[in-house]
């Protein structure tokens, strides 16, 4: 009786619990439990006890089954783009996701939450608000909890960047023992980086530059040159290689560049930064300008 009352209360607390319970009931009816009962011969005096035991067992299985169904994802799929490819996808709840080139992610929707895991690359999200099902994006570097917004998340080997176009998100750094604040709330026009040192202080960003790759532009705001080159390489058939990347790490690039004209970007790069650019058959090679002169 106690198990039955608990099951009834659980079903009544949320319409989604009722849906999970009905699914569990369907699973139960689909089994051969009835045939199993008829195949077991017991003395007459034991039949009433057997029936009570089977009812209790069945109710227990339904309670456990309902909770098991509740924990199952309602959607579970992978998203992936290759070099030079973009992807736009509308999710079941009406949220919109855009994948930049060379991006890998998984999407899992549950009855009480929505989760995206970004393995690498960059995604932009326009999330449909649903307080009953929080929306989170996770990378190896940290986690973003959506408070109703449009934002982008980029994950690379060196760290993670979150930029907000409008609305608000909460950003949490993964626990790496760093002596910095573990979380921050961003609003439209703000961005934050997480790397091996932890969560950095938020910085200003242009709202119209967030995920500008959707419109064919790469936008850099005081971006370390190796990071900017890594983003370019997601879209180029002829990659850009760095010579003495350590020496180039201190150089920072700002500006908006059309993705359709990478040759123009490479030709003008030495006028923007102290670098030497060499065009080869299979790649562009970028190195410190002084290093090139010394070699000559």
Short mmCIF file of C-alpha atoms in Angstrom, two decimals:
data_model
loop_
_atom_site.label_atom_id
_atom_site.label_comp_id
_atom_site.label_asym_id
_atom_site.label_seq_id
_atom_site.Cartn_x
_atom_site.Cartn_y
_atom_site.Cartn_z
CA UNK A 1 0.00 0.00 0.00
CA UNK A 2 2.81 2.41 0.85
CA UNK A 3 4.54 1.74 -2.46
CA UNK A 4 1.28 2.30 -4.34
CA UNK A 5 0.63 5.60 -2.55
CA UNK A 6 4.17 6.75 -3.25
CA UNK A 7 3.79 5.85 -6.93
CA UNK A 8 0.47 7.75 -7.16
CA UNK A 9 1.98 10.82 -5.48
CA UNK A 10 4.98 10.74 -7.81
CA UNK A 11 2.72 10.54 -10.88
CA UNK A 12 0.61 13.47 -9.70
CA UNK A 13 3.46 15.87 -8.95
CA UNK A 14 4.34 16.52 -12.60
CA UNK A 15 2.75 15.81 -15.97
CA UNK A 16 6.13 14.54 -17.17
CA UNK A 17 6.16 11.98 -14.33
CA UNK A 18 2.78 10.75 -15.57
CA UNK A 19 4.18 10.43 -19.09
CA UNK A 20 7.12 8.38 -17.81
CA UNK A 21 4.77 6.17 -15.76
CA UNK A 22 2.57 5.49 -18.78
CA UNK A 23 5.63 4.54 -20.80
CA UNK A 24 6.71 2.15 -18.03
CA UNK A 25 3.21 0.65 -17.99
CA UNK A 26 3.46 0.04 -21.73
CA UNK A 27 6.79 -1.72 -21.18
CA UNK A 28 5.24 -3.86 -18.44
CA UNK A 29 2.25 -4.88 -20.58
CA UNK A 30 4.62 -5.79 -23.40
CA UNK A 31 6.38 -8.41 -21.27
CA UNK A 32 5.40 -12.06 -20.91
CA UNK A 33 4.75 -11.66 -17.18
CA UNK A 34 1.17 -12.97 -17.51
CA UNK A 35 2.35 -16.13 -19.24
CA UNK A 36 5.01 -16.55 -16.58
CA UNK A 37 2.40 -16.41 -13.83
CA UNK A 38 0.29 -19.12 -15.50
CA UNK A 39 3.24 -21.42 -16.03
CA UNK A 40 4.14 -21.68 -12.35
CA UNK A 41 2.05 -24.34 -10.54
CA UNK A 42 1.60 -23.69 -6.83
CA UNK A 43 -0.59 -25.35 -4.20
CA UNK A 44 -4.05 -23.84 -3.73
CA UNK A 45 -3.13 -22.43 -0.33
CA UNK A 46 -0.22 -20.53 -1.91
CA UNK A 47 -2.13 -18.94 -4.78
CA UNK A 48 -3.51 -15.98 -2.82
CA UNK A 49 -0.05 -15.24 -1.45
CA UNK A 50 1.39 -15.57 -4.93
CA UNK A 51 -1.15 -13.09 -6.32
CA UNK A 52 -0.35 -10.57 -3.57
CA UNK A 53 3.37 -11.03 -4.13
CA UNK A 54 2.99 -10.54 -7.87
CA UNK A 55 0.93 -7.38 -7.33
CA UNK A 56 3.57 -5.98 -4.98
CA UNK A 57 6.32 -7.02 -7.40
CA UNK A 58 4.49 -5.50 -10.33
CA UNK A 59 3.90 -2.23 -8.49
CA UNK A 60 7.54 -2.11 -7.44
CA UNK A 61 8.65 -2.69 -10.99
CA UNK A 62 6.32 0.06 -12.23
CA UNK A 63 7.70 2.52 -9.68
CA UNK A 64 11.28 1.63 -10.61
CA UNK A 65 10.40 1.53 -14.30
CA UNK A 66 8.74 4.93 -14.20
CA UNK A 67 11.79 6.47 -12.61
CA UNK A 68 14.08 4.65 -15.04
CA UNK A 69 12.07 5.99 -18.00
CA UNK A 70 12.18 9.45 -16.41
CA UNK A 71 15.98 9.39 -16.48
CA UNK A 72 16.18 8.33 -20.14
CA UNK A 73 16.87 11.07 -22.72
CA UNK A 74 13.97 11.98 -24.96
CA UNK A 75 16.51 13.01 -27.64
CA UNK A 76 20.14 11.98 -28.02
CA UNK A 77 22.14 12.76 -31.16
CA UNK A 78 25.51 14.03 -32.40
CA UNK A 79 26.23 17.11 -34.49
CA UNK A 80 29.39 17.50 -36.54
CA UNK A 81 30.84 19.77 -39.22
CA UNK A 82 33.93 19.31 -41.35
CA UNK A 83 36.52 21.88 -42.33
CA UNK A 84 34.92 24.74 -44.26
CA UNK A 85 31.34 23.63 -43.45
CA UNK A 86 28.64 25.31 -41.33
CA UNK A 87 25.45 23.77 -39.96
CA UNK A 88 22.19 25.26 -38.64
CA UNK A 89 19.72 23.10 -36.71
CA UNK A 90 16.40 23.72 -34.98
CA UNK A 91 15.92 21.56 -31.89
CA UNK A 92 12.67 19.98 -30.76
CA UNK A 93 11.86 22.80 -28.32
CA UNK A 94 12.35 25.50 -30.98
CA UNK A 95 15.86 26.46 -29.87
CA UNK A 96 18.31 27.22 -32.68
CA UNK A 97 21.92 26.02 -32.84
CA UNK A 98 24.59 26.95 -35.39
CA UNK A 99 27.87 25.07 -35.74
CA UNK A 100 31.03 26.69 -37.04
CA UNK A 101 33.42 24.66 -39.16
CA UNK A 102 35.34 21.75 -37.59
CA UNK A 103 32.93 21.38 -34.67
CA UNK A 104 31.78 18.28 -32.77
CA UNK A 105 28.98 18.18 -30.19
CA UNK A 106 26.27 15.99 -28.71
CA UNK A 107 22.74 17.03 -27.75
CA UNK A 108 20.75 15.23 -25.05
CA UNK A 109 17.27 16.31 -24.01
CA UNK A 110 15.69 14.91 -20.85
CA UNK A 111 12.29 15.52 -19.33
CA UNK A 112 13.80 17.87 -16.72
CA UNK A 113 16.86 19.34 -18.48
CA UNK A 114 18.57 20.02 -21.80
CA UNK A 115 22.29 19.34 -22.24
CA UNK A 116 24.82 20.06 -24.99
CA UNK A 117 28.40 18.80 -24.78
CA UNK A 118 30.83 20.65 -27.04
CA UNK A 119 33.91 18.51 -27.71
CA UNK A 120 35.62 21.02 -30.01
CA UNK A 121 34.87 23.96 -32.26
CA UNK A 122 32.29 26.71 -31.82
CA UNK A 123 28.51 26.84 -31.53
CA UNK A 124 25.99 29.66 -31.34
CA UNK A 125 22.72 29.19 -29.46
CA UNK A 126 19.34 30.93 -29.50
CA UNK A 127 17.65 29.12 -26.63
CA UNK A 128 13.90 28.85 -26.10
CA UNK A 129 13.31 29.64 -22.43
CA UNK A 130 11.87 26.80 -20.33
CA UNK A 131 12.35 27.20 -16.54
CA UNK A 132 11.30 23.57 -16.00
CA UNK A 133 14.14 22.32 -18.24
CA UNK A 134 17.42 24.23 -17.75
CA UNK A 135 19.71 24.41 -20.81
CA UNK A 136 23.44 23.83 -20.25
CA UNK A 137 26.50 23.68 -22.51
CA UNK A 138 29.57 21.84 -21.23
CA UNK A 139 33.17 21.59 -22.39
CA UNK A 140 36.25 20.15 -20.70
CA UNK A 141 36.99 23.68 -19.47
CA UNK A 142 33.67 24.61 -17.91
CA UNK A 143 29.90 24.86 -18.13
CA UNK A 144 27.38 27.46 -19.27
CA UNK A 145 23.88 27.66 -17.80
CA UNK A 146 21.42 29.56 -19.96
CA UNK A 147 19.19 32.18 -18.37
CA UNK A 148 17.39 32.99 -21.66
CA UNK A 149 19.75 34.35 -24.31
CA UNK A 150 21.69 34.21 -27.57
CA UNK A 151 25.35 33.33 -27.08
CA UNK A 152 28.31 31.42 -28.50
CA UNK A 153 30.74 28.94 -26.96
CA UNK A 154 34.14 28.07 -28.43
CA UNK A 155 36.30 25.21 -27.16
CA UNK A 156 39.86 24.56 -28.27
CA UNK A 157 42.91 22.81 -26.88
CA UNK A 158 43.97 25.96 -25.02
CA UNK A 159 40.66 26.85 -23.41
CA UNK A 160 37.09 28.02 -23.80
CA UNK A 161 35.42 31.34 -24.67
CA UNK A 162 31.82 32.40 -24.06
CA UNK A 163 30.38 35.50 -25.76
CA UNK A 164 26.84 36.82 -25.23
CA UNK A 165 24.89 38.67 -27.91
CA UNK A 166 21.78 39.26 -25.77
CA UNK A 167 20.26 37.98 -22.55
CA UNK A 168 22.25 36.38 -19.71
CA UNK A 169 24.27 33.23 -19.04
CA UNK A 170 26.06 31.88 -15.99
CA UNK A 171 29.55 30.52 -16.69
CA UNK A 172 31.27 28.03 -14.36
CA UNK A 173 34.91 27.00 -14.64
CA UNK A 174 35.80 23.35 -14.30
CA UNK A 175 37.52 22.59 -10.99
CA UNK A 176 41.22 22.68 -11.81
CA UNK A 177 42.47 24.04 -8.50
CA UNK A 178 42.87 27.55 -9.88
CA UNK A 179 42.87 30.42 -7.38
CA UNK A 180 40.22 32.46 -9.24
CA UNK A 181 36.48 32.96 -8.98
CA UNK A 182 34.66 29.83 -10.09
CA UNK A 183 31.68 31.48 -11.80
CA UNK A 184 30.39 34.67 -13.39
CA UNK A 185 27.14 35.92 -14.93
CA UNK A 186 27.47 37.53 -18.37
CA UNK A 187 25.00 39.87 -20.08
CA UNK A 188 24.73 40.96 -23.70
CA UNK A 189 27.94 42.53 -24.98
CA UNK A 190 30.21 40.60 -22.61
CA UNK A 191 32.61 37.70 -23.08
CA UNK A 192 34.83 35.61 -20.84
CA UNK A 193 37.71 33.18 -21.32
CA UNK A 194 38.58 30.04 -19.36
CA UNK A 195 42.00 28.47 -19.73
CA UNK A 196 44.54 26.58 -17.64
CA UNK A 197 44.69 29.55 -15.26
CA UNK A 198 40.93 29.40 -14.62
CA UNK A 199 38.13 31.88 -15.26
CA UNK A 200 39.29 35.31 -16.39
CA UNK A 201 37.55 38.62 -15.80
CA UNK A 202 34.69 39.40 -18.24
CA UNK A 203 35.50 41.72 -21.12
CA UNK A 204 33.40 43.83 -23.47
CA UNK A 205 32.53 42.51 -26.91
CA UNK A 206 30.43 43.84 -29.76
CA UNK A 207 27.08 42.06 -29.76
CA UNK A 208 27.00 42.05 -33.57
CA UNK A 209 30.38 40.29 -33.68
CA UNK A 210 29.19 37.23 -31.72
CA UNK A 211 29.27 34.23 -34.10
CA UNK A 212 29.85 36.55 -37.07
CA UNK A 213 31.05 33.47 -39.00
CA UNK A 214 27.36 32.78 -39.65
CA UNK A 215 27.45 35.79 -41.98
CA UNK A 216 30.85 35.00 -43.52
CA UNK A 217 33.13 37.04 -41.26
CA UNK A 218 35.88 36.25 -38.78
CA UNK A 219 36.05 38.91 -36.06
CA UNK A 220 39.02 39.22 -33.71
CA UNK A 221 39.19 41.48 -30.67
CA UNK A 222 42.69 41.61 -29.22
CA UNK A 223 43.02 37.90 -30.08
CA UNK A 224 46.41 36.16 -29.78
CA UNK A 225 47.66 35.52 -33.30
CA UNK A 226 47.93 31.71 -32.89
CA UNK A 227 44.27 31.62 -31.83
CA UNK A 228 43.23 33.73 -34.81
CA UNK A 229 45.18 31.47 -37.17
CA UNK A 230 43.52 28.39 -35.64
CA UNK A 231 40.11 29.88 -36.44
CA UNK A 232 41.15 30.67 -40.00
CA UNK A 233 42.37 27.10 -40.46
CA UNK A 234 38.87 25.77 -39.81
CA UNK A 235 37.86 27.25 -43.18
CA UNK A 236 40.95 26.94 -45.39
CA UNK A 237 41.85 24.21 -47.87
CA UNK A 238 45.46 25.49 -47.77
CA UNK A 239 46.29 25.70 -44.03
CA UNK A 240 48.30 28.39 -42.30
CA UNK A 241 51.33 27.05 -40.43
CA UNK A 242 53.21 28.87 -37.72
CA UNK A 243 56.98 29.03 -37.44
CA UNK A 244 58.09 29.70 -33.86
CA UNK A 245 54.57 29.85 -32.45
CA UNK A 246 55.92 30.80 -29.04
CA UNK A 247 57.35 34.05 -30.39
CA UNK A 248 54.04 34.81 -32.13
CA UNK A 249 51.92 34.27 -29.01
CA UNK A 250 52.50 37.84 -27.81
CA UNK A 251 51.11 39.32 -31.05
CA UNK A 252 47.42 40.21 -30.92
CA UNK A 253 45.03 40.80 -33.78
CA UNK A 254 41.90 42.96 -34.01
CA UNK A 255 39.61 43.47 -36.98
CA UNK A 256 36.87 41.96 -39.13
CA UNK A 257 37.88 39.85 -42.13
CA UNK A 258 35.72 38.30 -44.87
CA UNK A 259 36.17 34.53 -44.92
CA UNK A 260 35.82 34.41 -48.71
CA UNK A 261 39.16 36.24 -49.24
CA UNK A 262 41.84 34.50 -47.14
CA UNK A 263 44.55 35.43 -49.66
CA UNK A 264 43.89 39.12 -49.03
CA UNK A 265 44.13 38.55 -45.28
CA UNK A 266 47.48 36.80 -45.66
CA UNK A 267 48.88 39.47 -47.98
CA UNK A 268 47.95 42.24 -45.53
CA UNK A 269 48.96 40.44 -42.33
CA UNK A 270 52.61 41.72 -42.40
CA UNK A 271 51.26 45.30 -42.53
CA UNK A 272 49.20 44.66 -39.40
CA UNK A 273 51.72 42.72 -37.32
CA UNK A 274 55.46 42.14 -37.21
CA UNK A 275 55.37 38.87 -39.12
CA UNK A 276 56.74 37.42 -42.33
CA UNK A 277 54.41 35.45 -44.59
CA UNK A 278 55.57 32.87 -47.13
CA UNK A 279 53.23 31.26 -49.62
CA UNK A 280 54.04 27.64 -50.47
CA UNK A 281 52.28 25.14 -52.69
CA UNK A 282 50.60 23.34 -49.79
CA UNK A 283 50.38 26.01 -47.09
CA UNK A 284 50.94 29.55 -45.90
CA UNK A 285 53.81 29.87 -43.41
CA UNK A 286 53.80 32.70 -40.84
CA UNK A 287 56.78 33.48 -38.66
CA UNK A 288 58.29 36.39 -36.72
CA UNK A 289 59.63 39.07 -39.03
CA UNK A 290 62.98 39.35 -37.23
CA UNK A 291 63.51 35.58 -37.39
CA UNK A 292 63.15 35.70 -41.15
CA UNK A 293 65.63 38.52 -41.53
CA UNK A 294 68.15 36.69 -39.34
CA UNK A 295 67.79 33.60 -41.51
CA UNK A 296 68.46 35.64 -44.62
#
